[in-house]
Every structure is written in C-alpha cells, then in structure tokens.
PDB file of C-alpha atoms in Angstrom:
ATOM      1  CA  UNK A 213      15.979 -12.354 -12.695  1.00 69.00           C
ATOM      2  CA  UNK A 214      16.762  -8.908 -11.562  1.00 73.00           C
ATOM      3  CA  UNK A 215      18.937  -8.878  -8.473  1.00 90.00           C
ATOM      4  CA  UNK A 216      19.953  -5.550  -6.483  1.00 95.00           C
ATOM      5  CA  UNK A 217      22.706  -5.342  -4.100  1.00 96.00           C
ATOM      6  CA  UNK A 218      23.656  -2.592  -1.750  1.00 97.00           C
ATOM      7  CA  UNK A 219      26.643  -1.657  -0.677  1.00 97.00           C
ATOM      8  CA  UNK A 220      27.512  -1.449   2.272  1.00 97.00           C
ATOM      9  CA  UNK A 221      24.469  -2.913   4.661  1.00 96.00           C
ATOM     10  CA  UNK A 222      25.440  -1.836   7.626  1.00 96.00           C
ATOM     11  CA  UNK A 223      27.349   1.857   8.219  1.00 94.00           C
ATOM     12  CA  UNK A 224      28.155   3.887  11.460  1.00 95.00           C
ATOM     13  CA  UNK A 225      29.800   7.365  10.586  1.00 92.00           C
ATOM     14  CA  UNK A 226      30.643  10.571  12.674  1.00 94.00           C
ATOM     15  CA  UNK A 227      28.589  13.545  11.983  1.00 96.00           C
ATOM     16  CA  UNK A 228      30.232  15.824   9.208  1.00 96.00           C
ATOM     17  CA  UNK A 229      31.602  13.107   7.230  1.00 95.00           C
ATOM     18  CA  UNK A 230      31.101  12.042   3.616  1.00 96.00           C
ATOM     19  CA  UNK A 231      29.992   8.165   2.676  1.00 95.00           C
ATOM     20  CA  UNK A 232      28.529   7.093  -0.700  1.00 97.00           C
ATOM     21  CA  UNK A 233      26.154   3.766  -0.515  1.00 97.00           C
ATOM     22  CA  UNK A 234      26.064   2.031  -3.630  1.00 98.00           C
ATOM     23  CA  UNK A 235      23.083   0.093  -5.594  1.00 97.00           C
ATOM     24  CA  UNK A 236      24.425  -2.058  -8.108  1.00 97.00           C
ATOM     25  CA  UNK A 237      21.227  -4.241 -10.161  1.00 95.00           C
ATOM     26  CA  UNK A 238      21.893  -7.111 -12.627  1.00 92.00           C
ATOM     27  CA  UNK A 239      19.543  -6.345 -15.780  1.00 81.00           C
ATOM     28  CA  UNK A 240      18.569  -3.370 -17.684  1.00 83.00           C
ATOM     29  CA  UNK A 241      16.336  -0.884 -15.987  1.00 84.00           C
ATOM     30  CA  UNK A 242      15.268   2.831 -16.980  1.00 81.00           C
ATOM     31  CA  UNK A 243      15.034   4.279 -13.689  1.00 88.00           C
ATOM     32  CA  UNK A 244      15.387   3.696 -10.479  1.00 94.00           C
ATOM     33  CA  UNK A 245      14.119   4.640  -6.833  1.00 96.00           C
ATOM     34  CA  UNK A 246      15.471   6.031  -3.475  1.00 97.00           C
ATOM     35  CA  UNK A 247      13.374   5.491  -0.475  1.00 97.00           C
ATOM     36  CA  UNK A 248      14.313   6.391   3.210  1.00 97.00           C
ATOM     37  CA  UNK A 249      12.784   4.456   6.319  1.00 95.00           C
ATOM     38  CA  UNK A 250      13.054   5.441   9.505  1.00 94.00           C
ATOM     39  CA  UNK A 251      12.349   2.303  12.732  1.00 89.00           C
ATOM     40  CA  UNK A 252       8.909   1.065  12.893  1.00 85.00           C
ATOM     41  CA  UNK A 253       8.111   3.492  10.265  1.00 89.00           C
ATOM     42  CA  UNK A 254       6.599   3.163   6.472  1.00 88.00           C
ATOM     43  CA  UNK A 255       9.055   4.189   3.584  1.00 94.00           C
ATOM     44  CA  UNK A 256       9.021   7.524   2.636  1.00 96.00           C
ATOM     45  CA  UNK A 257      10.131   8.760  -1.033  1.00 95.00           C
ATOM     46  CA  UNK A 258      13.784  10.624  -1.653  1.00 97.00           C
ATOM     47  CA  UNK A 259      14.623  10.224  -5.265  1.00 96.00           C
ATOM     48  CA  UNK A 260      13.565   8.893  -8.853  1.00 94.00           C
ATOM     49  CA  UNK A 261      15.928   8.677 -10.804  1.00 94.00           C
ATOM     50  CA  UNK A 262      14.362   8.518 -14.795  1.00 89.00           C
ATOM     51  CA  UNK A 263      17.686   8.318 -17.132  1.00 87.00           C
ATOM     52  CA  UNK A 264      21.013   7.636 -17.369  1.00 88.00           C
ATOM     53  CA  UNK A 265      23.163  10.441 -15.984  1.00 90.00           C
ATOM     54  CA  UNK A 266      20.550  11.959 -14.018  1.00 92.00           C
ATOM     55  CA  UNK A 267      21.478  13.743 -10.662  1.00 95.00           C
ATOM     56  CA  UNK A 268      19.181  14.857  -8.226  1.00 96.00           C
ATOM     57  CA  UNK A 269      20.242  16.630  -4.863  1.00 97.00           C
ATOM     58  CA  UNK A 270      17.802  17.257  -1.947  1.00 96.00           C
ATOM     59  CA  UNK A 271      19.501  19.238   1.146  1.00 96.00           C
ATOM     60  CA  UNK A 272      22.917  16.725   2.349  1.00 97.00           C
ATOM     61  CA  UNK A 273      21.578  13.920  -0.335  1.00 98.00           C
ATOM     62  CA  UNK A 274      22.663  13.618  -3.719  1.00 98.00           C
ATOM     63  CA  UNK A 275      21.612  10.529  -6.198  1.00 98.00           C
ATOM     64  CA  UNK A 276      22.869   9.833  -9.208  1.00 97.00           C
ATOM     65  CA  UNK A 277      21.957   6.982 -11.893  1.00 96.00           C
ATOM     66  CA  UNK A 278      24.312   5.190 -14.349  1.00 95.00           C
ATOM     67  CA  UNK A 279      22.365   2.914 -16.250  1.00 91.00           C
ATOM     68  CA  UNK A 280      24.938   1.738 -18.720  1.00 92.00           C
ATOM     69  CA  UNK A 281      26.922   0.400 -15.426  1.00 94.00           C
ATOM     70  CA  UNK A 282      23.840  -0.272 -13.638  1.00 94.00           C
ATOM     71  CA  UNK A 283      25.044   1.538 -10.737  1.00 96.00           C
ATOM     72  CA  UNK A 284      22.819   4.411  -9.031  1.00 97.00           C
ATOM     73  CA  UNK A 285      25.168   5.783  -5.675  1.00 98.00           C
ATOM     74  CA  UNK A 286      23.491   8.142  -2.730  1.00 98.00           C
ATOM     75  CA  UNK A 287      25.936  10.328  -1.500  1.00 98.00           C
ATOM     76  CA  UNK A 288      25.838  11.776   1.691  1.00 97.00           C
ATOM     77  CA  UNK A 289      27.682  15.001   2.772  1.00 97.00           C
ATOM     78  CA  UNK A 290      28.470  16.427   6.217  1.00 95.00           C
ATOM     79  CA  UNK A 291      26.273  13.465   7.466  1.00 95.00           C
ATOM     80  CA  UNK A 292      24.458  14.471  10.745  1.00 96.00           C
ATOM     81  CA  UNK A 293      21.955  12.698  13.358  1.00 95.00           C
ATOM     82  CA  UNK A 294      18.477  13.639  11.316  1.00 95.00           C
ATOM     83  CA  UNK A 295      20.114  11.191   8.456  1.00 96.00           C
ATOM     84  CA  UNK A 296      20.531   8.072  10.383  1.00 97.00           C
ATOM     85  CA  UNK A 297      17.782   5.851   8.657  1.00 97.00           C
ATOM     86  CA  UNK A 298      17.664   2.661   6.710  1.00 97.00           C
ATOM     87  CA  UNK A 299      17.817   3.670   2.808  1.00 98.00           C
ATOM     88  CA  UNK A 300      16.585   1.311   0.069  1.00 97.00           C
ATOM     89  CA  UNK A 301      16.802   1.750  -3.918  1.00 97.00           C
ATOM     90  CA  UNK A 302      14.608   0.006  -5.883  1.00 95.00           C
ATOM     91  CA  UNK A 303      15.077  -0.001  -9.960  1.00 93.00           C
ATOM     92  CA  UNK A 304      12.239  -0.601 -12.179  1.00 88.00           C
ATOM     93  CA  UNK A 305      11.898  -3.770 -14.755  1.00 83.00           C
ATOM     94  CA  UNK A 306      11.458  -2.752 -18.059  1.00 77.00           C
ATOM     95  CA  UNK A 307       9.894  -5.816 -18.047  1.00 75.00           C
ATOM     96  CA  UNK A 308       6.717  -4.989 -16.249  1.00 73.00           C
ATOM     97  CA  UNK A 309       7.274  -1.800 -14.488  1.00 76.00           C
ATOM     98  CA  UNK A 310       8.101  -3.499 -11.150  1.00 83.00           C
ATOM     99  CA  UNK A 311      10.320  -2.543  -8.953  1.00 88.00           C
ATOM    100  CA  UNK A 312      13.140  -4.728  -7.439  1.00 91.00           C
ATOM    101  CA  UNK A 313      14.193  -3.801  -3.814  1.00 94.00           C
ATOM    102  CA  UNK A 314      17.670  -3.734  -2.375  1.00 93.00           C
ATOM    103  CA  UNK A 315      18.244  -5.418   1.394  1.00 94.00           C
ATOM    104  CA  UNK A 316      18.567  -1.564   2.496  1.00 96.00           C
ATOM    105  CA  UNK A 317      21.626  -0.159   4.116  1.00 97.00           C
ATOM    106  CA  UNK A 318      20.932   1.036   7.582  1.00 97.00           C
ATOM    107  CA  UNK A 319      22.641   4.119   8.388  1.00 96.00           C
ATOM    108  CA  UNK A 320      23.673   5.169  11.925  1.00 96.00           C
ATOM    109  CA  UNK A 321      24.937   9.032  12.493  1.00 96.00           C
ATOM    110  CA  UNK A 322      26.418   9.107  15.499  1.00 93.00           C
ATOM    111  CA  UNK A 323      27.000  13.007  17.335  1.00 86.00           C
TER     112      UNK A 323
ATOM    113  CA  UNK B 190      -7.691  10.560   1.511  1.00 54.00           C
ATOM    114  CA  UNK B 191      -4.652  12.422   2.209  1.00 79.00           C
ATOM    115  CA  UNK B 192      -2.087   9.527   2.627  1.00 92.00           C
ATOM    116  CA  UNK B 193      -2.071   5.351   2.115  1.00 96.00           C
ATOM    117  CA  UNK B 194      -4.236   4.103   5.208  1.00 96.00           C
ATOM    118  CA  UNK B 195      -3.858   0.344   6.413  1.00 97.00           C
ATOM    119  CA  UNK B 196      -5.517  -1.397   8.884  1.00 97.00           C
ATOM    120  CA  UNK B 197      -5.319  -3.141  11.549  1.00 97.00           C
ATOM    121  CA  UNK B 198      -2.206  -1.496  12.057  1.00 96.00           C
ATOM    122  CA  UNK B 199      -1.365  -4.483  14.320  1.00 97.00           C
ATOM    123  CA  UNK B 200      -2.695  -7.986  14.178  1.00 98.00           C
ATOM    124  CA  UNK B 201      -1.884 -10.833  16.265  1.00 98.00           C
ATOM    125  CA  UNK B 202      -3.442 -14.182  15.155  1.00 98.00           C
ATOM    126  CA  UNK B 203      -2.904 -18.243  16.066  1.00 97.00           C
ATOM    127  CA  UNK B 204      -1.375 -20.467  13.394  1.00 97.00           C
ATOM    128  CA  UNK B 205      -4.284 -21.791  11.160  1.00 97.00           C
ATOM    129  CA  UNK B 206      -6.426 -18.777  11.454  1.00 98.00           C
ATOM    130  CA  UNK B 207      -8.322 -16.133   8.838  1.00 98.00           C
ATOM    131  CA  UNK B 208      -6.732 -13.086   8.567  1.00 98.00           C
ATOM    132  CA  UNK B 209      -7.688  -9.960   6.509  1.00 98.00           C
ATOM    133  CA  UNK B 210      -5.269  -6.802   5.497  1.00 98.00           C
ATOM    134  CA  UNK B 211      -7.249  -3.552   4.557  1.00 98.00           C
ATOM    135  CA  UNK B 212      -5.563  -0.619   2.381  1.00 98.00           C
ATOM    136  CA  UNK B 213      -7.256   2.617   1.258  1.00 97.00           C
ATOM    137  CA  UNK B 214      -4.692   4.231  -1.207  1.00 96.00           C
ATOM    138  CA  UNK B 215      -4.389   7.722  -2.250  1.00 95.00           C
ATOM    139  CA  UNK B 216      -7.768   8.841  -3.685  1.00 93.00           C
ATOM    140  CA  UNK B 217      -7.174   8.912  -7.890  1.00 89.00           C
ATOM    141  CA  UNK B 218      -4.820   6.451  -7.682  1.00 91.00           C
ATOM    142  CA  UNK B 219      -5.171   3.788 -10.177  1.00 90.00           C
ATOM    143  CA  UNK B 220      -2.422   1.376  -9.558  1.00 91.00           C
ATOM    144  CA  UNK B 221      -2.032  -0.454  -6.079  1.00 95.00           C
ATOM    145  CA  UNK B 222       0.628  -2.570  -4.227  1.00 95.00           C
ATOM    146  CA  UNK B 223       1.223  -4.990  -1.839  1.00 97.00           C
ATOM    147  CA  UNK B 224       4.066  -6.006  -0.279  1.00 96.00           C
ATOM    148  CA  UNK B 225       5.359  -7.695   2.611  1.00 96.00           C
ATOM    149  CA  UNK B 226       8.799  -6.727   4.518  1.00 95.00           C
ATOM    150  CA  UNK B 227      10.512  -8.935   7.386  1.00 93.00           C
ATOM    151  CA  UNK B 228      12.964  -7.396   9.904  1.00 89.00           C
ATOM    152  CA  UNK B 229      15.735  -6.246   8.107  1.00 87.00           C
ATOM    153  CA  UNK B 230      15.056  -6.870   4.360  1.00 91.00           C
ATOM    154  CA  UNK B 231      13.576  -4.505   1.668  1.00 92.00           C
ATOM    155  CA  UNK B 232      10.039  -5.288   0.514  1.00 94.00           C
ATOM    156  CA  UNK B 233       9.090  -8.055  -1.221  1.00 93.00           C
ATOM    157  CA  UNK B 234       6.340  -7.567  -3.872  1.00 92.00           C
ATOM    158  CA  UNK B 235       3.440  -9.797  -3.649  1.00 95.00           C
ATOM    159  CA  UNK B 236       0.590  -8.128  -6.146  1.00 94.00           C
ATOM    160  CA  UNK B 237      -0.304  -5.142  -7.372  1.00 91.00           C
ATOM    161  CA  UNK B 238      -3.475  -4.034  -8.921  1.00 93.00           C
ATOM    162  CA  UNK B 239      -4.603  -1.741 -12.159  1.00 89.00           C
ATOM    163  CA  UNK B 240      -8.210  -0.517 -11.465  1.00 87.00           C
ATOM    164  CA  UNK B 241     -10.008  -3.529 -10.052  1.00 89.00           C
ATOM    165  CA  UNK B 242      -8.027  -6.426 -11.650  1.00 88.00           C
ATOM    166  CA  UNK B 243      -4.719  -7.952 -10.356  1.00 85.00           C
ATOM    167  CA  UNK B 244      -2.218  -7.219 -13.254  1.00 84.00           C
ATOM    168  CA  UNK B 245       0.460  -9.245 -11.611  1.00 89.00           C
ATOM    169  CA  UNK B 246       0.544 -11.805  -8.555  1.00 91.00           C
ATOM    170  CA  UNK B 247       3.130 -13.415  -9.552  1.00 90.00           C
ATOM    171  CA  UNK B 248       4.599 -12.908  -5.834  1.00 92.00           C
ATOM    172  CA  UNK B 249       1.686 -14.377  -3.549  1.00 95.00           C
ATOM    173  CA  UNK B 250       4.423 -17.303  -1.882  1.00 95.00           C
ATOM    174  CA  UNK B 251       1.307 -19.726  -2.423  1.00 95.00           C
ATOM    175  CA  UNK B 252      -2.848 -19.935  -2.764  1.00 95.00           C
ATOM    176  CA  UNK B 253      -3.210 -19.167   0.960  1.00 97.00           C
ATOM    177  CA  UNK B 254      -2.307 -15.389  -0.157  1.00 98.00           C
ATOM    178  CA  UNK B 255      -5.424 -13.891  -2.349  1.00 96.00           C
ATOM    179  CA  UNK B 256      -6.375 -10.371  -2.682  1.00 97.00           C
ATOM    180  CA  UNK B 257      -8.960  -8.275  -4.374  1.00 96.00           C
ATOM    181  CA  UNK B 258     -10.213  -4.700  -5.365  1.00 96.00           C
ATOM    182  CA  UNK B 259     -13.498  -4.975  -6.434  1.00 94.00           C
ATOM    183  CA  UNK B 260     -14.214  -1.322  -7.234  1.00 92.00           C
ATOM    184  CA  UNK B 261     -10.248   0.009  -8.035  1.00 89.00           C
ATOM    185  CA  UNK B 262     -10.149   1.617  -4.787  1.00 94.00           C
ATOM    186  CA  UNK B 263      -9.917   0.152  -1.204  1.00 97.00           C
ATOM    187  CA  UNK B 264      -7.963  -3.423  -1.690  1.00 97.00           C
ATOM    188  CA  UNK B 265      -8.175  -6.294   1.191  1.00 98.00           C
ATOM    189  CA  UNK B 266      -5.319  -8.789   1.192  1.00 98.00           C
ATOM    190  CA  UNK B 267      -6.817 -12.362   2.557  1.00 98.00           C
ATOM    191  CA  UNK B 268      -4.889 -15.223   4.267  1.00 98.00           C
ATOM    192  CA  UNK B 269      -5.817 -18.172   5.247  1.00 98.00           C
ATOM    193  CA  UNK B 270      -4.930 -20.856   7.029  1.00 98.00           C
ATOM    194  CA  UNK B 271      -1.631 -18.635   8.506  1.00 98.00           C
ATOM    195  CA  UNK B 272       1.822 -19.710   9.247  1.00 97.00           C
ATOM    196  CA  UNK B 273       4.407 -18.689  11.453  1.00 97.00           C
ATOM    197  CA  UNK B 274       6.273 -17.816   8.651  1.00 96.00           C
ATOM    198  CA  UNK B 275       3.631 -15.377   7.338  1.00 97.00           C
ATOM    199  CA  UNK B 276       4.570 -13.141  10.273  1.00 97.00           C
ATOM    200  CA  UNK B 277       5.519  -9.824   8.905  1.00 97.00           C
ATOM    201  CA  UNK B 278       4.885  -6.450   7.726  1.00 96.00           C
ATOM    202  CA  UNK B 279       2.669  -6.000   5.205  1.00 98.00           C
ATOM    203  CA  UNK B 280       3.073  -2.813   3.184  1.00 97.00           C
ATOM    204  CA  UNK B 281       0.362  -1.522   1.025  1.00 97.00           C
ATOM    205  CA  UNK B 282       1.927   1.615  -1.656  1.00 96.00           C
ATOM    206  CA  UNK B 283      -0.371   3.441  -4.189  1.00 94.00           C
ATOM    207  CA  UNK B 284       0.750   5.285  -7.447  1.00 91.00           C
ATOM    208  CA  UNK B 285      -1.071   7.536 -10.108  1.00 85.00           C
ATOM    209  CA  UNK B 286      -0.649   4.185 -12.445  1.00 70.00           C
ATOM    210  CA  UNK B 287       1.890   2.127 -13.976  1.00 61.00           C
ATOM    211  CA  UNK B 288       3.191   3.001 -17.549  1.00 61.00           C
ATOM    212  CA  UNK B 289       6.495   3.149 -19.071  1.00 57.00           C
ATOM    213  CA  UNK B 290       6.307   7.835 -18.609  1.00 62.00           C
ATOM    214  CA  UNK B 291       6.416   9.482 -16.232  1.00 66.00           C
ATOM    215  CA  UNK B 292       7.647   9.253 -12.264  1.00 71.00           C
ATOM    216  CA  UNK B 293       5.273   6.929 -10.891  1.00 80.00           C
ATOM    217  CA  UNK B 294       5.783   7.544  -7.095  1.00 89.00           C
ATOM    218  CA  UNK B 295       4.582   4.654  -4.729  1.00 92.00           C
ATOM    219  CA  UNK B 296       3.885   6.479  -1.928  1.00 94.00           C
ATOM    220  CA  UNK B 297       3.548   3.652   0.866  1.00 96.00           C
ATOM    221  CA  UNK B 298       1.083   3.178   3.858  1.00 96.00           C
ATOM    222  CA  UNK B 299       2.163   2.562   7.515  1.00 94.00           C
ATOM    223  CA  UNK B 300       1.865  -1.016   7.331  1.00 96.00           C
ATOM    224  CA  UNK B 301       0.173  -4.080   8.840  1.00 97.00           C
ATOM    225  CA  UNK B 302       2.201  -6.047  11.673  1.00 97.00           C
ATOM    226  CA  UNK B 303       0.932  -9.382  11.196  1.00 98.00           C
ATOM    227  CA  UNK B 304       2.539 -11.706  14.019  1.00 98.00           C
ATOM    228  CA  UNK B 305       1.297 -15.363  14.065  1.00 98.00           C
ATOM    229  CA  UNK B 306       1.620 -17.148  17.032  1.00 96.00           C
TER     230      UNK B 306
END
C-alpha cells in the first residue's frame, strides 16, 4: 500500500522567510503532483513532477522530485501573505496510474 | 466547458435519504475522477472513469456508493441510503486520460458539500 506523509502539517512563518515542506511516499512512483488549495476552495494545480531529479520553479515555489529516496520537497522563498494555502502532493502508482494524496500541510504567512 | 462543473454545489440531506452528485468535466476529457475530502485531509479516491466504463472503484467505502457515465462525458455519483458519516466534500477532477506518458493534469471541480443530518 502506498502511504504519503507530509512534513510538517501545520506551519506559521513570517513573511520573507524560507521553509521547505517535505513529501516522503512508501513505494515506487514515476512522478508526482503539487496541488495548492486555498479555504472552501477546489485544488488548483502547481507542479508535476515526471522524473527523478526534476526541478520545476514557478515565481517563490520551487519543487523538486527524488525518486530513488522517494522524497519530492516544495520550497518556499521570501514567503509572503498570497502563499498562505493548504498544499498537497500526490505521487502516482505505477501500479494503476492513481494518485495517492498526502494529509496536506496548511501554510499560514503571517505580515 | 471551460472548467470541471459540479452540482449542487451544496446539499443538505436527512440520514437514510437518495442523494445524487453531478460533474461535467473538461470537454475532451476522457478520464474522470471522484473523490471525496473531509475537513482537513487530502482527497480520498473513490472511482474514476475511462470513457463510459469505471476502470477502477476500488474506493467506493461500500455498495451504497455507485456511479456512472453512460456516454464518457457528464458522470453522476449516487448514494443511497446516506450516513452521517458520508458527510463531506465530494470532488469531481477530469484529465486528458490516464496512461503511463505524458503529464496527465487532474484539473478539479469546486466540489459538492454533502452534509447529512
């Protein structure tokens, strides 16, 4: 059974600081997914990840995917309010193409 | 159409009744989701759809849960019978389909609030 744990659920920062959340899964998996979600709201697409060693950056997000580890990390830089959100990954069974879903990690940017 | 749409967008039913979930995914898209998320957890997959069949239900919780697609488009998710503990949100996602290439984005409707009193 594929199990994905985030790391950490819960984290308040200061605007301008630097965190990394961290996805760890338990089985193989050839990509993975980063998904934001903002209260009350649907989940909107960041990041797909599709091999080991890929990198993708998008404005004050960066994602990064080590599949031999099974570790994918979201790194956030000079955080500010816009960011605060609840992100989830989500890596895909090469099983049957599923995808697994992390608890999230709710993120709260405070001014 | 231009996005996932799901309705009701809220539904409040008593324990025992019939309730029905409607999503109209992206227009072209082959492969469908459902899922269901409670307060403060990721989603939890119940069935997803290539075309018109169900390629995998392996996560309907029990036969109360049954959903169908009849012509690979718009997909209704049926309860019956509801619980308290069916009170959630139920998330329907589309992609372009499901293979082993390419990115395979799930793009995600806005979601059913199903509260069961």
């Amino acid at each position: 059974e594929l199990k994905v744990e985030q790391n950490p659920l819960f984290l308040s920062m200061q605007e301008g600081k630097n965190y990394t959340i961290y996805c760890n899964y338990s089985t193989t998996s050839d990509r993975l997914y980063w998904y934001r979600q903002d209260p009350g709201k649907s989940l909107e697409s960041l990041f797909v990840l599709l091999s080991n060693g890929a990198v993708k950056q998008e404005g004050r997000l960066m994602a990064s995917l080590d599949t031999k580890a099974r570790l994918s990390t979201l790194h956030i830089t000079a955080a500010v309010h816009d960011l605060s959100a609840t992100y989830f990954c989500a890596p895909r069974m090469d099983s049957n193409y599923q995808l697994i879903w992390g608890a999230g990690t709710k993120l709260i940017i405070k001014p | 159409g231009a996005g996932v749409s799901q309705t009701p967008s809220n539904k409040v039913t008593e324990k025992g009744k019939y309730v029905e979930l409607r999503c109209d995914p992206i227009s072209g898209h082959t492969a469908l989701y459902w899922y269901r998320q409670s307060l403060g957890q990721g989603p939890e997959f119940l069935i997803y759809f290539q075309g018109t069949g169900a390629a995998d239900d392996s996560g309907l919780p029990n036969d109360r849960f049954f959903a169908v697609r009849p012509e690979g488009s718009v997909s209704t998710l049926k309860i019956q019978r509801t619980e308290r503990g069916d009170s959630a949100v139920y998330l329907c996602a589309s992609s372009l389909t499901l293979d082993s290439s390419g990115a395979n984005v799930l793009t995600f409707g806005a979601g059913s609030r199903l509260t069961v009193l």
